[in-house]
Coordinates of N, CA and C in Angstrom, one line a residue:
H11 N 51.9 9.4 114.7 CA 52.6 9.7 113.4 C 52.1 8.8 112.3
C12 N 52.2 9.3 111.2 CA 51.7 8.6 110.0 C 52.9 8.1 109.2
E13 N 52.8 7.0 108.5 CA 53.9 6.4 107.8 C 54.1 7.2 106.5
M14 N 53.1 7.4 105.7 CA 53.3 7.9 104.3 C 52.1 8.7 103.9
V15 N 52.3 9.8 103.2 CA 51.3 10.6 102.6 C 51.6 10.9 101.2
S16 N 50.7 10.6 100.3 CA 50.9 10.9 98.8 C 49.8 11.8 98.4
W17 N 50.2 12.9 97.6 CA 49.2 13.9 97.2 C 49.6 14.5 95.8
N18 N 48.7 14.6 94.9 CA 48.9 15.4 93.7 C 48.6 16.8 94.1
C19 N 49.7 17.6 94.2 CA 49.6 19.0 94.7 C 49.2 20.0 93.5
D20 N 49.3 19.5 92.3 CA 48.9 20.4 91.1 C 49.7 21.7 91.2
G21 N 51.0 21.6 91.4 CA 51.8 22.8 91.4 C 52.3 23.1 92.8
L22 N 53.5 22.8 93.1 CA 54.0 23.0 94.5 C 54.2 24.5 94.9
R23 N 54.5 25.3 93.9 CA 54.7 26.8 94.3 C 53.3 27.3 94.6
R24 N 52.2 26.9 93.9 CA 50.9 27.4 94.3 C 50.5 26.8 95.7
T25 N 50.8 25.6 95.9 CA 50.5 24.9 97.2 C 51.2 25.7 98.3
L26 N 52.5 26.0 98.1 CA 53.2 26.8 99.2 C 52.6 28.2 99.4
G27 N 52.0 28.7 98.4 CA 51.4 30.1 98.6 C 49.9 30.0 99.1
K28 N 49.2 29.0 98.7 CA 47.7 29.0 98.9 C 47.2 27.9 99.8
E29 N 48.0 26.9 100.0 CA 47.5 25.7 100.8 C 48.2 25.6 102.1
V30 N 48.5 26.7 102.7 CA 49.2 26.8 104.0 C 48.6 25.9 105.1
E31 N 47.3 25.9 105.2 CA 46.6 25.1 106.2 C 46.9 23.6 106.0
F32 N 46.8 23.2 104.7 CA 47.1 21.8 104.4 C 48.6 21.5 104.8
L33 N 49.5 22.3 104.5 CA 50.9 22.0 104.8 C 51.1 22.0 106.3
Q34 N 50.4 22.9 107.1 CA 50.5 22.9 108.5 C 49.9 21.6 109.1
T35 N 48.8 21.1 108.6 CA 48.2 19.9 109.0 C 49.1 18.7 108.7
L36 N 49.7 18.7 107.5 CA 50.6 17.6 107.1 C 51.8 17.7 108.0
A37 N 52.3 18.8 108.4 CA 53.5 18.9 109.3 C 53.2 18.4 110.7
Q38 N 51.9 18.6 111.1 CA 51.5 18.1 112.4 C 51.5 16.5 112.4
L39 N 51.1 16.0 111.3 CA 51.1 14.5 111.1 C 52.5 13.9 111.1
N40 N 53.4 14.7 110.7 CA 54.8 14.4 110.7 C 55.1 13.0 110.0
P41 N 54.6 12.8 108.8 CA 54.7 11.5 108.1 C 56.2 11.2 107.9
R42 N 56.5 9.9 107.9 CA 57.8 9.4 107.7 C 58.2 9.7 106.3
I43 N 57.3 9.5 105.3 CA 57.5 9.7 103.9 C 56.4 10.6 103.3
I44 N 56.8 11.6 102.5 CA 55.9 12.5 101.8 C 56.2 12.3 100.3
L45 N 55.1 12.0 99.6 CA 55.2 11.9 98.1 C 54.3 12.8 97.4
L46 N 54.9 13.8 96.7 CA 54.1 14.8 96.0 C 54.2 14.6 94.5
Q47 N 53.1 14.6 93.8 CA 53.1 14.5 92.3 C 52.6 15.8 91.7
E48 N 53.0 16.0 90.4 CA 52.6 17.2 89.6 C 53.1 18.5 90.3
T49 N 54.4 18.4 90.7 CA 55.0 19.6 91.4 C 55.2 20.8 90.5
K50 N 55.3 20.5 89.2 CA 55.5 21.6 88.2 C 56.7 22.4 88.5
L51 N 57.7 21.9 89.1 CA 59.0 22.6 89.3 C 59.9 22.2 88.1
Y52 N 61.0 23.0 88.0 CA 62.0 22.6 87.0 C 63.3 22.8 87.6
K53 N 64.3 22.1 87.1 CA 65.6 22.1 87.7 C 66.1 23.6 87.7
G54 N 66.7 23.9 88.8 CA 67.3 25.3 89.0 C 66.6 26.0 90.1
T55 N 66.3 27.3 89.9 CA 65.8 28.1 91.0 C 64.5 27.8 91.5
T56 N 63.5 27.4 90.7 CA 62.2 27.1 91.3 C 62.3 25.8 92.2
E57 N 63.0 24.8 91.7 CA 63.2 23.6 92.5 C 63.9 24.0 93.9
E58 N 65.0 24.7 93.8 CA 65.7 25.1 95.0 C 64.8 25.9 96.0
S59 N 64.1 26.9 95.4 CA 63.3 27.8 96.3 C 62.1 27.0 96.9
A60 N 61.5 26.1 96.2 CA 60.5 25.3 96.7 C 61.0 24.3 97.8
L61 N 62.1 23.7 97.6 CA 62.7 22.8 98.6 C 63.1 23.6 99.9
H62 N 63.6 24.8 99.7 CA 63.9 25.7 100.9 C 62.6 26.0 101.6
A63 N 61.5 26.4 100.9 CA 60.2 26.7 101.6 C 59.6 25.5 102.3
L64 N 59.8 24.3 101.7 CA 59.3 23.1 102.3 C 60.0 22.8 103.6
G65 N 61.3 23.2 103.6 CA 62.1 23.0 104.8 C 61.6 23.7 106.1
A66 N 60.8 24.8 105.9 CA 60.2 25.5 107.0 C 59.1 24.6 107.7
Y67 N 58.4 23.8 106.8 CA 57.4 22.9 107.4 C 57.9 21.6 107.8
F68 N 58.9 21.1 107.1 CA 59.4 19.8 107.3 C 60.9 19.8 107.4
P69 N 61.4 20.4 108.5 CA 62.9 20.5 108.7 C 63.6 19.2 108.9
D70 N 62.8 18.2 109.3 CA 63.4 16.9 109.5 C 63.3 15.9 108.3
H71 N 63.1 16.4 107.1 CA 63.0 15.6 105.9 C 64.1 15.9 104.9
Q72 N 64.5 14.9 104.3 CA 65.5 15.0 103.2 C 64.7 14.8 101.9
W73 N 64.9 15.6 100.9 CA 64.0 15.7 99.7 C 64.8 15.2 98.5
Y74 N 64.0 14.5 97.6 CA 64.5 14.1 96.3 C 63.5 14.5 95.3
A75 N 64.0 15.4 94.4 CA 63.1 15.9 93.3 C 63.5 15.3 92.0
D76 N 62.4 15.0 91.2 CA 62.6 14.6 89.8 C 61.7 15.5 89.0
S77 N 62.3 16.6 88.5 CA 61.5 17.6 87.9 C 61.7 17.6 86.4
A78 N 60.7 18.1 85.7 CA 60.8 18.2 84.2 C 62.0 19.0 83.8
T79 N 62.6 18.5 82.8 CA 63.7 19.3 82.2 C 63.4 19.8 80.8
K80 N 62.4 19.2 80.2 CA 62.1 19.5 78.8 C 61.1 20.7 78.8
T81 N 60.1 20.7 79.7 CA 59.1 21.7 79.7 C 59.0 22.3 81.1
K82 N 59.1 23.6 81.2 CA 59.0 24.3 82.5 C 57.6 24.3 83.0
G83 N 57.4 24.1 84.3 CA 56.1 24.1 84.9 C 55.3 22.9 84.6
Y84 N 55.9 21.7 84.4 CA 55.2 20.6 83.9 C 55.6 19.4 84.7
S85 N 54.6 18.6 85.1 CA 54.8 17.3 85.7 C 55.7 17.4 87.0
G86 N 56.5 16.4 87.3 CA 57.4 16.4 88.4 C 56.9 15.6 89.7
V87 N 57.8 14.9 90.3 CA 57.6 14.2 91.6 C 58.6 14.6 92.6
L88 N 58.2 14.6 93.8 CA 59.1 15.0 94.9 C 58.8 14.1 96.1
T89 N 59.9 13.5 96.6 CA 59.8 12.5 97.8 C 60.6 13.1 98.9
G90 N 60.0 13.1 100.1 CA 60.7 13.5 101.3 C 60.7 12.4 102.3
F91 N 61.9 12.1 102.8 CA 62.0 11.1 103.9 C 62.4 11.8 105.2
R92 N 61.7 11.5 106.3 CA 62.1 12.0 107.5 C 63.5 11.4 107.8
K93 N 64.3 12.2 108.4 CA 65.7 11.9 108.6 C 66.0 10.6 109.3
D94 N 65.0 10.1 110.1 CA 65.2 8.9 110.8 C 64.8 7.6 110.0
V95 N 64.4 7.9 108.7 CA 64.0 6.8 107.8 C 65.2 6.4 107.0
K96 N 65.8 5.2 107.2 CA 66.9 4.7 106.4 C 66.4 4.3 105.0
H97 N 67.1 4.8 104.0 CA 66.6 4.5 102.6 C 67.8 4.7 101.7
S98 N 67.6 4.2 100.5 CA 68.6 4.4 99.4 C 67.8 4.6 98.1
V99 N 68.5 5.3 97.2 CA 67.9 5.6 95.9 C 68.2 4.5 95.0
C100 N 67.2 4.1 94.2 CA 67.3 3.0 93.2 C 67.2 3.7 91.8
P101 N 67.9 3.1 90.8 CA 67.7 3.6 89.5 C 66.3 3.4 89.0
A102 N 65.7 4.3 88.3 CA 64.4 4.2 87.8 C 64.4 4.7 86.4
P103 N 65.0 3.9 85.5 CA 65.1 4.4 84.1 C 63.8 4.4 83.4
T104 N 63.6 5.4 82.6 CA 62.4 5.6 81.8 C 62.7 6.5 80.6
Q105 N 62.0 6.2 79.5 CA 62.2 7.0 78.3 C 61.6 8.4 78.5
F106 N 60.9 8.6 79.6 CA 60.3 9.9 79.9 C 61.0 10.6 81.1
A107 N 62.3 10.4 81.3 CA 63.0 11.0 82.4 C 63.0 12.5 82.3
D108 N 62.9 13.1 81.1 CA 62.9 14.5 81.0 C 61.5 15.1 81.4
E109 N 60.5 14.3 81.8 CA 59.2 14.8 82.3 C 59.1 14.7 83.8
G110 N 60.1 14.1 84.5 CA 60.0 14.1 85.9 C 58.8 13.3 86.4
R111 N 58.8 11.9 86.2 CA 57.7 11.1 86.5 C 57.9 9.9 87.4
L112 N 59.1 9.5 87.7 CA 59.3 8.3 88.3 C 60.6 8.3 89.2
Q113 N 60.4 7.8 90.4 CA 61.5 7.6 91.4 C 61.3 6.2 92.0
A114 N 62.4 5.7 92.5 CA 62.4 4.4 93.2 C 63.4 4.4 94.4
F115 N 63.0 3.8 95.4 CA 63.9 3.8 96.7 C 63.8 2.4 97.3
T116 N 64.8 2.1 98.1 CA 64.6 1.0 99.1 C 64.5 1.6 100.4
V117 N 63.5 1.2 101.2 CA 63.2 1.7 102.5 C 63.5 0.6 103.5
F118 N 64.3 1.0 104.5 CA 64.6 0.1 105.6 C 63.9 0.5 106.9
S119 N 62.9 -0.2 107.3 CA 62.2 0.2 108.5 C 62.2 -0.9 109.5
K120 N 61.7 -0.6 110.7 CA 61.7 -1.6 111.8 C 60.7 -2.7 111.4
E121 N 59.7 -2.4 110.6 CA 58.7 -3.4 110.1 C 59.3 -4.3 109.0
G122 N 60.4 -3.9 108.4 CA 61.0 -4.6 107.3 C 61.4 -3.7 106.2
T123 N 62.1 -4.3 105.2 CA 62.6 -3.6 104.1 C 61.5 -3.7 102.9
Y124 N 61.4 -2.6 102.2 CA 60.5 -2.7 101.0 C 61.0 -1.7 99.9
S125 N 60.6 -2.0 98.7 CA 60.9 -1.1 97.6 C 59.8 -0.2 97.4
L126 N 60.1 1.1 97.2 CA 59.1 2.1 97.0 C 59.2 2.7 95.7
I127 N 58.1 2.7 94.9 CA 58.1 3.3 93.6 C 57.1 4.5 93.7
H128 N 57.6 5.6 93.3 CA 56.8 6.9 93.3 C 56.6 7.3 91.8
T129 N 55.3 7.4 91.4 CA 55.0 7.7 90.0 C 54.0 8.8 89.9
Y130 N 54.2 9.6 88.8 CA 53.1 10.4 88.3 C 52.9 10.0 86.9
T131 N 52.1 9.1 86.7 CA 51.8 8.4 85.4 C 51.2 9.4 84.4
L132 N 51.8 9.5 83.2 CA 51.2 10.4 82.2 C 49.9 9.9 81.7
N133 N 49.0 10.8 81.4 CA 47.7 10.3 80.9 C 47.8 10.4 79.3
S134 N 46.8 9.8 78.7 CA 46.8 9.7 77.3 C 46.4 11.0 76.6
G135 N 45.9 12.0 77.4 CA 45.6 13.3 76.8 C 44.3 13.4 76.1
Q136 N 44.0 14.6 75.7 CA 42.8 14.9 74.9 C 42.9 14.1 73.6
D137 N 41.8 13.4 73.3 CA 41.6 12.6 72.1 C 42.7 11.5 72.0
M138 N 43.2 11.1 73.2 CA 44.2 10.0 73.3 C 45.4 10.2 72.5
K139 N 45.8 11.5 72.3 CA 47.0 11.8 71.5 C 48.3 11.2 72.0
R140 N 48.4 11.0 73.3 CA 49.6 10.5 73.9 C 49.4 9.0 74.3
R141 N 48.5 8.3 73.7 CA 48.2 6.9 74.1 C 49.5 6.1 73.9
D142 N 50.2 6.2 72.8 CA 51.4 5.4 72.6 C 52.5 5.8 73.7
D143 N 52.6 7.1 74.1 CA 53.5 7.4 75.2 C 53.1 6.8 76.5
R144 N 51.8 6.8 76.7 CA 51.2 6.2 78.0 C 51.6 4.7 78.0
M145 N 51.4 4.0 76.9 CA 51.8 2.6 76.8 C 53.3 2.4 77.0
G146 N 54.1 3.3 76.5 CA 55.5 3.2 76.7 C 55.9 3.4 78.1
Y147 N 55.2 4.3 78.8 CA 55.5 4.6 80.2 C 55.1 3.3 81.0
E148 N 53.9 2.8 80.7 CA 53.5 1.5 81.4 C 54.5 0.4 81.2
R149 N 55.1 0.3 80.1 CA 56.2 -0.7 79.8 C 57.4 -0.4 80.7
D150 N 57.8 0.9 80.8 CA 58.9 1.3 81.7 C 58.6 0.9 83.1
L151 N 57.4 1.2 83.6 CA 57.0 1.0 85.0 C 57.0 -0.5 85.2
R152 N 56.5 -1.3 84.3 CA 56.5 -2.8 84.5 C 57.9 -3.3 84.5
A153 N 58.8 -2.7 83.7 CA 60.2 -3.2 83.7 C 60.9 -2.8 85.0
L154 N 60.6 -1.7 85.6 CA 61.1 -1.3 86.9 C 60.7 -2.3 87.9
V155 N 59.4 -2.6 88.0 CA 58.9 -3.6 88.9 C 59.6 -5.0 88.7
S156 N 59.7 -5.4 87.5 CA 60.4 -6.7 87.2 C 61.8 -6.7 87.7
T157 N 62.5 -5.6 87.5 CA 63.9 -5.4 87.9 C 64.0 -5.5 89.4
L158 N 63.1 -4.9 90.1 CA 63.1 -4.9 91.6 C 62.7 -6.3 92.1
Q159 N 61.8 -7.0 91.4 CA 61.4 -8.3 91.8 C 62.6 -9.3 91.6
R160 N 63.5 -9.1 90.7 CA 64.6 -10.0 90.4 C 65.8 -9.9 91.4
Q161 N 65.7 -8.9 92.2 CA 66.8 -8.7 93.2 C 66.9 -9.9 94.1
P162 N 68.1 -10.2 94.5 CA 68.2 -11.3 95.5 C 67.5 -10.9 96.8
Q163 N 66.7 -11.9 97.3 CA 65.8 -11.6 98.4 C 65.0 -10.4 98.3
A164 N 64.4 -10.3 97.1 CA 63.6 -9.1 96.7 C 62.5 -8.8 97.8
P165 N 62.6 -7.5 98.3 CA 61.5 -7.1 99.3 C 60.2 -6.8 98.6
P166 N 59.1 -6.7 99.4 CA 57.9 -6.3 98.8 C 58.0 -4.9 98.1
I167 N 57.1 -4.7 97.2 CA 57.1 -3.4 96.4 C 55.8 -2.7 96.8
C168 N 56.0 -1.4 97.1 CA 54.9 -0.5 97.3 C 54.9 0.6 96.3
A169 N 53.9 0.6 95.4 CA 53.9 1.6 94.3 C 52.8 2.7 94.7
V170 N 53.3 3.9 94.7 CA 52.5 5.0 95.2 C 52.5 6.2 94.2
G171 N 51.4 6.9 94.2 CA 51.4 8.1 93.4 C 50.1 8.4 92.7
D172 N 50.2 9.1 91.6 CA 49.0 9.4 90.8 C 49.2 8.6 89.5
F173 N 48.3 7.6 89.4 CA 48.4 6.7 88.2 C 47.6 7.1 87.1
N174 N 46.9 8.2 87.2 CA 46.0 8.8 86.1 C 45.1 7.8 85.5
A175 N 44.6 6.9 86.3 CA 43.8 5.8 85.8 C 42.4 6.3 85.4
L176 N 41.8 7.1 86.2 CA 40.4 7.5 85.9 C 40.3 8.3 84.6
W177 N 41.3 9.2 84.3 CA 41.3 10.0 83.1 C 41.3 9.0 81.9
D178 N 42.2 8.1 81.8 CA 42.2 7.2 80.7 C 41.1 6.2 80.6
I179 N 40.5 5.8 81.7 CA 39.4 4.9 81.7 C 38.2 5.7 81.2
H180 N 38.0 6.9 81.7 CA 36.9 7.8 81.3 C 36.9 8.2 79.8
N181 N 38.2 8.5 79.4 CA 38.3 9.1 78.1 C 38.8 8.1 77.0
G182 N 39.0 6.8 77.5 CA 39.6 5.8 76.5 C 38.5 5.2 75.8

């Protein structure tokens, strides 16, 4: 079994329809934690139907969706924990909450406790139009890390996801 799998699925509904072999392989790995970025779901029926469809592949996982509320079919992160993984949800405040980009959890495993940050970092966009937004998101992410580090007996932090680093490096 695998501990954790992270993947930018570029649209979960498309993945559920066209990437069946990938989902079957992932189900065989039976990861303890699954982290999906760019799910492109939105609160309501598409989120519910996608979670229901995922249940066929991963019946032993509990899912947490952070989907865009401002723009349908945009952004979004989804985290699934196998039911034997003890965890709790942590607040992950960001000024970009309506874009579905950030989740945080505390994971309690036999190897030890750790904080898990799941991110789909926004990129600066064509011609760096969202550069200020990107910098704001980076500040929010650093603030979350700082908050987690200040906890009494702060556990290690594992940050996972799509950091969109290549796009901004290449286009910056």
